[in-house]
Coordinates of C-alpha atoms in Angstrom, one line a residue:
X1 CA 65.9 -63.1 20.6
X2 CA 68.1 -63.2 17.5
X3 CA 71.1 -63.8 19.7
X4 CA 69.4 -66.0 22.4
X5 CA 68.3 -69.0 20.2
X6 CA 71.7 -69.5 18.4
X7 CA 73.4 -69.3 21.8
X8 CA 71.1 -71.9 23.3
X9 CA 71.8 -74.3 20.4
X10 CA 75.5 -73.9 20.8
X11 CA 75.4 -74.6 24.6
X12 CA 73.2 -77.7 24.1
X13 CA 75.5 -79.1 21.4
X14 CA 78.5 -78.4 23.6
X15 CA 76.8 -80.2 26.6
X16 CA 76.0 -83.3 24.6
X17 CA 79.5 -83.5 23.0
X18 CA 81.2 -83.0 26.4
X19 CA 79.2 -85.7 28.2
X20 CA 79.8 -88.2 25.4
X21 CA 83.5 -87.5 25.4
X22 CA 84.0 -87.7 29.1
X23 CA 81.8 -90.7 29.7
X24 CA 82.8 -92.9 26.7
X25 CA 86.4 -91.9 26.1
X26 CA 88.1 -90.3 29.0
X27 CA 86.5 -91.7 32.2
X28 CA 87.0 -95.5 31.6
X29 CA 90.7 -94.9 31.2
X30 CA 91.4 -92.5 34.0
X31 CA 89.1 -93.6 36.8
X32 CA 87.7 -96.7 38.5
X33 CA 84.0 -97.4 38.2
X34 CA 82.9 -95.9 41.6
X35 CA 85.1 -92.9 41.3
X36 CA 84.0 -92.4 37.7
X37 CA 80.3 -92.3 38.6
X38 CA 80.9 -89.7 41.4
X39 CA 83.1 -87.6 39.3
X40 CA 80.7 -87.6 36.3
X41 CA 77.7 -86.7 38.5
X42 CA 79.4 -83.7 40.0
X43 CA 80.7 -82.6 36.6
X44 CA 77.3 -82.9 34.9
X45 CA 75.6 -80.9 37.7
X46 CA 78.2 -78.1 37.5
X47 CA 78.0 -77.9 33.8
X48 CA 74.2 -77.8 33.8
X49 CA 74.3 -75.0 36.4
X50 CA 76.7 -73.1 34.2
X51 CA 74.5 -73.5 31.1
X52 CA 71.4 -72.5 33.0
X53 CA 73.2 -69.5 34.3
X54 CA 74.3 -68.4 30.9
X55 CA 70.8 -69.0 29.5
X56 CA 69.2 -66.8 32.2
X57 CA 71.7 -64.0 31.4
X58 CA 70.8 -64.3 27.7
X59 CA 67.1 -64.1 28.4
X60 CA 67.5 -61.1 30.6
X61 CA 69.5 -59.3 28.0
X62 CA 66.9 -60.1 25.3
X63 CA 64.1 -58.9 27.5
X64 CA 65.6 -55.4 27.8
X65 CA 63.9 -53.0 25.4
X66 CA 66.0 -50.9 23.1
X67 CA 66.1 -47.3 24.1
X68 CA 63.2 -45.4 22.5
X69 CA 63.9 -42.3 20.4
X70 CA 62.7 -39.2 22.0
X71 CA 59.4 -38.0 20.4
X72 CA 59.8 -34.5 19.1
X73 CA 56.8 -32.3 19.9
X74 CA 55.1 -30.7 16.9
X75 CA 56.2 -27.1 16.2
X76 CA 53.9 -24.3 17.2
X77 CA 51.2 -23.9 14.6
X78 CA 52.1 -20.4 13.6
X79 CA 55.9 -21.0 13.4
X80 CA 57.9 -20.9 10.2
X81 CA 58.8 -24.6 10.7
X82 CA 55.1 -25.5 10.8
X83 CA 54.7 -23.7 7.5
X84 CA 57.7 -25.4 6.0
X85 CA 56.4 -28.8 7.1
X86 CA 53.0 -28.2 5.6
X87 CA 54.5 -27.0 2.3
X88 CA 56.7 -30.0 1.9
X89 CA 54.4 -32.8 3.1
X90 CA 54.4 -35.1 0.2
X91 CA 51.5 -37.1 1.6
X92 CA 49.2 -34.2 1.0
X93 CA 51.0 -32.3 -1.8
X94 CA 52.3 -33.5 -5.1
X95 CA 56.0 -32.6 -5.5
X96 CA 56.7 -30.1 -8.3
X97 CA 60.5 -29.8 -8.7
X98 CA 62.0 -26.5 -9.7
X99 CA 65.3 -26.6 -11.4
X100 CA 68.1 -24.6 -9.7
X101 CA 71.4 -25.4 -11.3
X102 CA 71.8 -29.1 -10.6
X103 CA 69.4 -29.2 -7.7
X104 CA 65.6 -29.5 -7.7
X105 CA 63.9 -27.5 -5.0
X106 CA 60.3 -27.4 -4.1
X107 CA 60.7 -24.7 -1.4
X108 CA 63.3 -22.0 -1.1
X109 CA 64.5 -20.7 2.2
X110 CA 66.6 -17.4 2.4
X111 CA 68.5 -16.9 5.6
X112 CA 71.4 -14.9 6.9
X113 CA 74.5 -16.2 8.6
X114 CA 72.5 -17.0 11.8
X115 CA 70.0 -19.8 11.1
X116 CA 68.0 -18.7 14.2
X117 CA 67.8 -15.1 12.8
X118 CA 65.7 -13.5 10.0
X119 CA 64.4 -16.0 7.4
X120 CA 62.1 -16.1 4.3
X121 CA 60.2 -19.0 2.8
X122 CA 59.3 -18.8 -0.9
X123 CA 57.2 -21.3 -2.8
X124 CA 57.8 -21.1 -6.6
X125 CA 54.8 -23.4 -7.3
X126 CA 52.4 -21.0 -5.6
X127 CA 52.8 -18.1 -8.0
X128 CA 56.3 -17.4 -6.6
X129 CA 55.0 -16.2 -3.3
X130 CA 56.9 -15.2 -0.2
X131 CA 54.8 -17.5 2.0
X132 CA 56.5 -16.7 5.3
X133 CA 59.0 -14.5 7.1
X134 CA 60.3 -14.7 10.6
X135 CA 62.6 -12.7 13.0
X136 CA 63.8 -15.9 14.7
X137 CA 64.3 -18.6 12.1
X138 CA 62.3 -21.8 12.1
X139 CA 61.1 -21.3 15.7
X140 CA 59.8 -17.8 15.1
X141 CA 56.3 -16.9 14.2
X142 CA 55.3 -16.4 10.6
X143 CA 54.6 -12.7 10.3
X144 CA 52.4 -13.1 7.2
X145 CA 48.8 -14.4 7.0
X146 CA 48.6 -17.9 5.5
X147 CA 45.3 -19.6 4.9
X148 CA 44.5 -22.4 7.3
X149 CA 44.0 -24.9 4.4
X150 CA 47.8 -24.5 3.7
X151 CA 48.6 -25.6 7.2
X152 CA 46.2 -28.6 7.3
X153 CA 47.1 -29.7 3.8
X154 CA 43.5 -29.4 2.4
X155 CA 44.6 -26.6 0.1
X156 CA 46.5 -29.0 -2.2
X157 CA 43.5 -31.3 -2.8
X158 CA 41.2 -28.5 -3.8
X159 CA 40.0 -28.4 -7.4
X160 CA 40.4 -26.0 -9.0
X161 CA 43.4 -24.8 -7.0
X162 CA 42.7 -21.7 -4.9
X163 CA 44.5 -18.4 -5.3
X164 CA 44.1 -17.6 -1.6
X165 CA 47.3 -19.0 -0.1
X166 CA 48.6 -15.9 1.7
X167 CA 51.9 -14.1 1.8
X168 CA 53.4 -11.6 -0.7
X169 CA 52.4 -12.0 -4.4
X170 CA 52.3 -10.2 -7.8
X171 CA 49.1 -9.7 -9.7
X172 CA 48.2 -7.5 -12.7
X173 CA 45.8 -4.5 -12.8
X174 CA 43.3 -3.2 -13.6
X175 CA 41.3 -5.8 -11.6
X176 CA 38.1 -5.3 -13.6
X177 CA 40.0 -6.2 -16.8
X178 CA 41.3 -9.6 -15.7
X179 CA 39.3 -10.7 -12.7
X180 CA 35.7 -10.1 -14.0
X181 CA 33.9 -11.8 -16.9
X182 CA 32.9 -10.1 -20.1
X183 CA 29.6 -8.9 -18.6
X184 CA 31.6 -7.3 -15.7
X185 CA 29.3 -9.0 -13.1
X186 CA 31.0 -8.5 -9.8
X187 CA 29.3 -11.6 -8.4
X188 CA 31.4 -13.7 -10.9
X189 CA 34.7 -12.4 -9.7
X190 CA 37.5 -14.9 -10.2
X191 CA 41.3 -15.1 -10.3
X192 CA 42.8 -16.3 -13.6
X193 CA 44.7 -19.5 -13.0
X194 CA 47.2 -18.4 -15.6
X195 CA 48.3 -15.8 -13.1
X196 CA 47.7 -17.4 -9.7
X197 CA 48.6 -20.0 -8.5
X198 CA 50.5 -20.5 -11.7
X199 CA 53.9 -22.0 -10.9
X200 CA 57.0 -19.9 -11.4
X201 CA 60.4 -21.4 -12.3
X202 CA 63.6 -20.5 -10.6
X203 CA 65.7 -18.5 -13.0
X204 CA 68.6 -17.7 -10.6
X205 CA 69.5 -18.1 -7.0
X206 CA 72.3 -16.5 -5.0
X207 CA 73.2 -15.7 -1.5
X208 CA 70.2 -14.2 0.2
X209 CA 68.1 -13.8 -3.0
X210 CA 66.2 -15.7 -5.7
X211 CA 64.8 -14.7 -9.1
X212 CA 61.6 -16.4 -10.3
X213 CA 59.9 -16.3 -13.7
X214 CA 56.5 -17.1 -15.2
X215 CA 55.7 -17.1 -19.0
X216 CA 52.0 -16.8 -19.3
X217 CA 49.0 -15.8 -21.5
X218 CA 46.1 -14.1 -19.8
X219 CA 42.9 -13.3 -21.6
X220 CA 41.2 -10.0 -20.7
X221 CA 37.4 -9.5 -20.7
X222 CA 37.8 -7.2 -23.7
X223 CA 38.9 -10.1 -25.9
X224 CA 42.6 -9.3 -25.9
X225 CA 45.2 -11.8 -24.8
X226 CA 48.3 -10.6 -23.0
X227 CA 51.4 -12.7 -23.5
X228 CA 53.8 -11.8 -20.8
X229 CA 57.0 -12.8 -19.0
X230 CA 56.7 -12.0 -15.3
X231 CA 59.8 -11.8 -13.2
X232 CA 60.1 -11.6 -9.4
X233 CA 63.5 -11.0 -7.8
X234 CA 63.3 -11.4 -4.0
X235 CA 66.0 -10.4 -1.5
X236 CA 66.3 -11.0 2.3
X237 CA 67.4 -8.0 4.3
X238 CA 68.5 -9.4 7.7
X239 CA 69.8 -6.1 9.1
X240 CA 68.4 -2.6 9.0
X241 CA 70.4 0.1 7.3
X242 CA 69.6 3.5 6.0
X243 CA 71.3 6.5 4.5
X244 CA 71.8 8.3 7.8
X245 CA 73.2 5.4 9.7
X246 CA 70.3 4.8 12.1
X247 CA 71.1 2.3 14.8
X248 CA 68.0 0.4 16.0
X249 CA 67.3 0.1 19.8
X250 CA 68.1 -3.3 21.2
X251 CA 64.5 -3.9 22.0
X252 CA 63.5 -3.7 18.3
X253 CA 63.6 -6.8 16.1
X254 CA 63.9 -6.4 12.3
X255 CA 63.6 -8.2 9.0
X256 CA 63.3 -6.8 5.5
X257 CA 62.4 -7.8 2.0
X258 CA 63.3 -6.2 -1.3
X259 CA 61.0 -7.1 -4.2
X260 CA 61.9 -6.2 -7.8
X261 CA 59.2 -7.3 -10.2
X262 CA 58.8 -6.8 -13.9
X263 CA 56.7 -7.8 -16.9
X264 CA 57.9 -8.1 -20.5
X265 CA 55.5 -7.9 -23.4
X266 CA 55.6 -11.0 -25.5
X267 CA 52.5 -10.1 -27.6
X268 CA 52.7 -8.7 -31.1
X269 CA 50.4 -5.8 -30.2
X270 CA 51.6 -2.7 -28.3
X271 CA 50.3 -2.5 -24.7
X272 CA 48.9 1.0 -24.2
X273 CA 48.0 1.3 -27.9
X274 CA 46.6 -1.9 -29.4
X275 CA 45.7 -3.2 -26.0
X276 CA 44.7 -1.4 -22.8
X277 CA 47.4 -0.3 -20.3
X278 CA 48.2 -2.7 -17.5
X279 CA 50.2 -2.4 -14.3
X280 CA 52.2 -4.6 -11.9
X281 CA 50.3 -5.0 -8.7
X282 CA 51.9 -6.1 -5.4
X283 CA 49.7 -7.5 -2.6
X284 CA 50.8 -8.5 1.0
X285 CA 48.4 -10.5 3.2
X286 CA 48.7 -10.0 7.0
X287 CA 46.9 -10.9 10.2
X288 CA 44.5 -8.5 12.0
X289 CA 44.1 -6.5 14.2
X290 CA 45.5 -3.0 14.2
X291 CA 45.6 0.2 12.1
X292 CA 46.5 0.7 8.4
X293 CA 48.3 4.0 7.9
X294 CA 48.6 5.9 4.5
X295 CA 50.5 9.2 4.7
X296 CA 49.4 11.7 2.1
X297 CA 51.4 14.1 0.0
X298 CA 51.9 17.5 1.6
X299 CA 49.7 19.4 -0.8
X300 CA 47.0 16.6 -1.1
X301 CA 43.4 17.4 -0.4
X302 CA 42.3 14.9 2.3
X303 CA 38.7 15.0 1.1
X304 CA 39.7 13.9 -2.4
X305 CA 42.7 11.7 -1.6
X306 CA 40.9 8.4 -1.4
X307 CA 37.8 6.5 -2.5
X308 CA 35.9 3.4 -1.3
X309 CA 35.7 0.3 -3.3
X310 CA 33.3 -1.8 -1.3
X311 CA 31.4 -1.1 1.9
X312 CA 31.4 2.5 3.0
X313 CA 33.7 3.4 5.9
X314 CA 32.4 5.6 8.7
X315 CA 34.3 7.5 11.4
X316 CA 34.4 4.4 13.5
X317 CA 36.6 2.8 10.9
X318 CA 38.5 5.6 9.0
X319 CA 40.0 8.9 10.0
X320 CA 42.4 11.5 8.6
X321 CA 44.5 13.2 11.1
X322 CA 47.8 15.1 10.6
X323 CA 47.6 14.2 6.8
X324 CA 47.6 10.5 7.6
X325 CA 44.7 8.2 6.6
X326 CA 44.0 5.6 9.4
X327 CA 41.8 2.6 8.8
X328 CA 40.6 0.1 11.4
X329 CA 41.8 -3.4 10.7
X330 CA 39.9 -6.3 12.3
X331 CA 39.2 -8.9 9.6
X332 CA 35.4 -8.5 10.2
X333 CA 34.2 -5.8 7.8
X334 CA 34.8 -5.9 4.0
X335 CA 36.3 -2.7 2.9
X336 CA 38.9 -1.3 0.5
X337 CA 40.2 2.2 -0.3
X338 CA 42.4 3.5 -3.0
X339 CA 44.6 6.6 -3.0
X340 CA 45.4 8.3 -6.2
X341 CA 49.0 9.0 -7.3
X342 CA 48.8 12.8 -6.8
X343 CA 47.7 12.4 -3.2
X344 CA 49.9 9.4 -2.3
X345 CA 52.9 9.7 0.0
X346 CA 56.0 7.5 -0.1
X347 CA 54.4 4.3 1.1
X348 CA 52.0 2.5 3.4
X349 CA 52.2 1.1 6.9
X350 CA 50.4 -1.3 9.2
X351 CA 50.7 -1.3 12.9
X352 CA 49.5 -4.6 14.4
X353 CA 48.8 -4.3 18.1
X354 CA 50.2 -7.2 20.1
X355 CA 49.0 -6.0 23.5
X356 CA 51.0 -4.9 26.6
X357 CA 52.4 -1.9 24.7
X358 CA 54.1 -4.1 22.0
X359 CA 53.4 -4.2 18.3
X360 CA 54.6 -5.3 14.9
X361 CA 55.1 -2.5 12.3
X362 CA 55.1 -3.2 8.5
X363 CA 56.3 -0.3 6.4
X364 CA 56.3 -0.7 2.6
X365 CA 58.1 1.9 0.6
X366 CA 58.0 2.4 -3.2
X367 CA 58.1 5.1 -5.8
X368 CA 54.8 6.8 -6.8
X369 CA 54.8 8.9 -10.0
X370 CA 52.3 11.8 -9.5
X371 CA 52.1 12.2 -13.3
X372 CA 52.1 8.5 -14.0
X373 CA 49.4 6.4 -15.6
X374 CA 47.6 4.2 -13.0
X375 CA 44.7 2.0 -14.0
X376 CA 43.1 0.3 -11.0
X377 CA 39.7 1.6 -10.0
X378 CA 36.4 0.4 -8.4
X379 CA 34.8 -2.3 -10.5
X380 CA 32.4 -1.3 -13.2
X381 CA 32.7 2.5 -12.5
X382 CA 34.0 5.0 -15.0
X383 CA 37.1 6.9 -13.9
X384 CA 39.6 9.1 -15.5
X385 CA 42.4 8.0 -13.1
X386 CA 43.6 5.0 -11.3
X387 CA 44.9 4.4 -7.8
X388 CA 48.6 3.9 -6.8
X389 CA 48.1 2.7 -3.2
X390 CA 45.3 0.5 -1.8
X391 CA 44.4 -1.4 1.3
X392 CA 41.9 -4.2 2.0
X393 CA 40.2 -5.5 5.1
X394 CA 38.4 -8.8 4.8
X395 CA 35.1 -9.7 6.6
X396 CA 36.1 -13.3 7.3
X397 CA 34.6 -14.8 4.2
X398 CA 38.1 -15.2 2.6
X399 CA 39.9 -15.8 5.9
X400 CA 39.8 -12.6 7.8
X401 CA 43.1 -11.1 6.6
X402 CA 44.2 -7.6 5.7
X403 CA 46.2 -6.4 2.7
X404 CA 48.6 -3.6 1.8
X405 CA 48.7 -3.1 -2.0
X406 CA 50.6 -0.9 -4.5
X407 CA 50.8 -0.5 -8.2
X408 CA 53.4 0.4 -10.8
X409 CA 52.7 3.2 -13.2
X410 CA 51.8 1.9 -16.6
X411 CA 53.8 2.5 -19.8
X412 CA 53.5 1.7 -23.5
X413 CA 55.3 -1.5 -24.3
X414 CA 56.0 -2.9 -27.7
X415 CA 57.0 -6.5 -28.1
X416 CA 60.1 -7.2 -26.1
X417 CA 59.8 -4.1 -23.9
X418 CA 59.4 -4.3 -20.1
X419 CA 57.9 -2.4 -17.2
X420 CA 59.6 -2.5 -13.7
X421 CA 58.6 -1.7 -10.2
X422 CA 60.4 -2.2 -6.9
X423 CA 59.3 -2.1 -3.3
X424 CA 61.0 -2.3 0.1
X425 CA 59.3 -4.0 3.0
X426 CA 60.5 -3.2 6.5
X427 CA 59.1 -5.2 9.5
X428 CA 59.9 -4.3 13.1
X429 CA 58.7 -5.7 16.4
X430 CA 59.0 -4.0 19.8
X431 CA 57.6 -1.2 22.0
X432 CA 55.0 0.9 20.2
X433 CA 56.8 4.2 21.0
X434 CA 59.9 2.9 19.3
X435 CA 57.9 1.7 16.4
X436 CA 56.4 5.2 16.0
X437 CA 59.9 6.6 15.8
X438 CA 61.3 4.3 13.2
X439 CA 58.1 4.4 11.2
X440 CA 58.1 8.2 11.2
X441 CA 61.7 8.2 10.0
X442 CA 60.9 5.9 7.0
X443 CA 57.6 7.6 6.0
X444 CA 58.9 11.2 6.5
X445 CA 55.9 12.0 8.7
X446 CA 55.1 11.7 12.4
X447 CA 52.9 8.6 12.6
X448 CA 52.6 9.0 16.4
X449 CA 50.1 11.7 15.6
X450 CA 47.9 9.5 13.5
X451 CA 44.6 8.0 14.7
X452 CA 44.9 4.4 16.0
X453 CA 42.1 1.8 16.4

């Protein structure tokens, strides 16, 4: 219509000007009266037909609709792209910029050379978590558990903000020092906001890795305040490599994460002398269902290797076969066990059954010091030792997830001194027999002989 109306005005003006010129100026001079009338009549009719024809063409062109843009279907709800969209939706979430050189970034994506290959999504504002990981870029499934409130946006309007976002995070132990009030009432369990979801800042970012930091003060239920600098260095590992040059079968997919985290004492008191020992605590939330596997040290006594934290586990939920603890994971029964440092093997694994003979295997490797000081224990119970490896199965009240957990050994730290811990997470997807083979290689024990639920 923008073109049609100006065109109509131009044609009408031309028609009036033309008829005036021909009738008043040219025709009296060139033609006799009778011939002039015949000629003008034919001329006017022809001109009117031409104008009408041009107007019809103009109307037809205006009535044609502009081609509509193709509507993109929403990404699958469990895809990495759906997670990214949810975490960057400014209509539901306030933007908290994180300085990275000259760029401000709310969300950090680590990817290899192939954008459709392995990828990590890290949210500095949510306690520096690795929120998602995929074998297949944006279109691949997120392999971590994420609370549904993240995906529907309601998480960001909750007050106070919830700790339970999902993914891979860092906490501090012992739990009953920071997560229980002074009266140690388990019904009053809470997560200190100064720890989670306290926002980390981006300290450095390079190819395939990022370093995040949090300076915080956390009060314990013994009246002591810990002033700390927490650092999380996260690396994407897009290809599997090991010291013996293992080549993965073509039907296995792989993505890995290296996490190096540390805490520096900024308090005047000495941790481990003036203040109780504390440890770095790594927790990874995953989807059920399947079997958690905790290999034991060769000389460990299976009967004394682990202890329950919450509901007791019977033979329908826990077994020890071939020196491997197997725990049923279904997200329907609240349970947790801890394995002490003397009994612990080199790591922990979780085999998620995908059906049709396929599965996803998570293997987390880290160093355990059999003579080290570990401090986490069941709440409110006296204990002369702490646990190095733990696992948790939720009952659905917090979302129905499962967790694999590990702790660093504690050390005395004067002001300015630091404690470090590193872990390596390997994730594979493929036929279960192949997963058994690679898992056995990594954990130095035959996991095919373990009990599976």
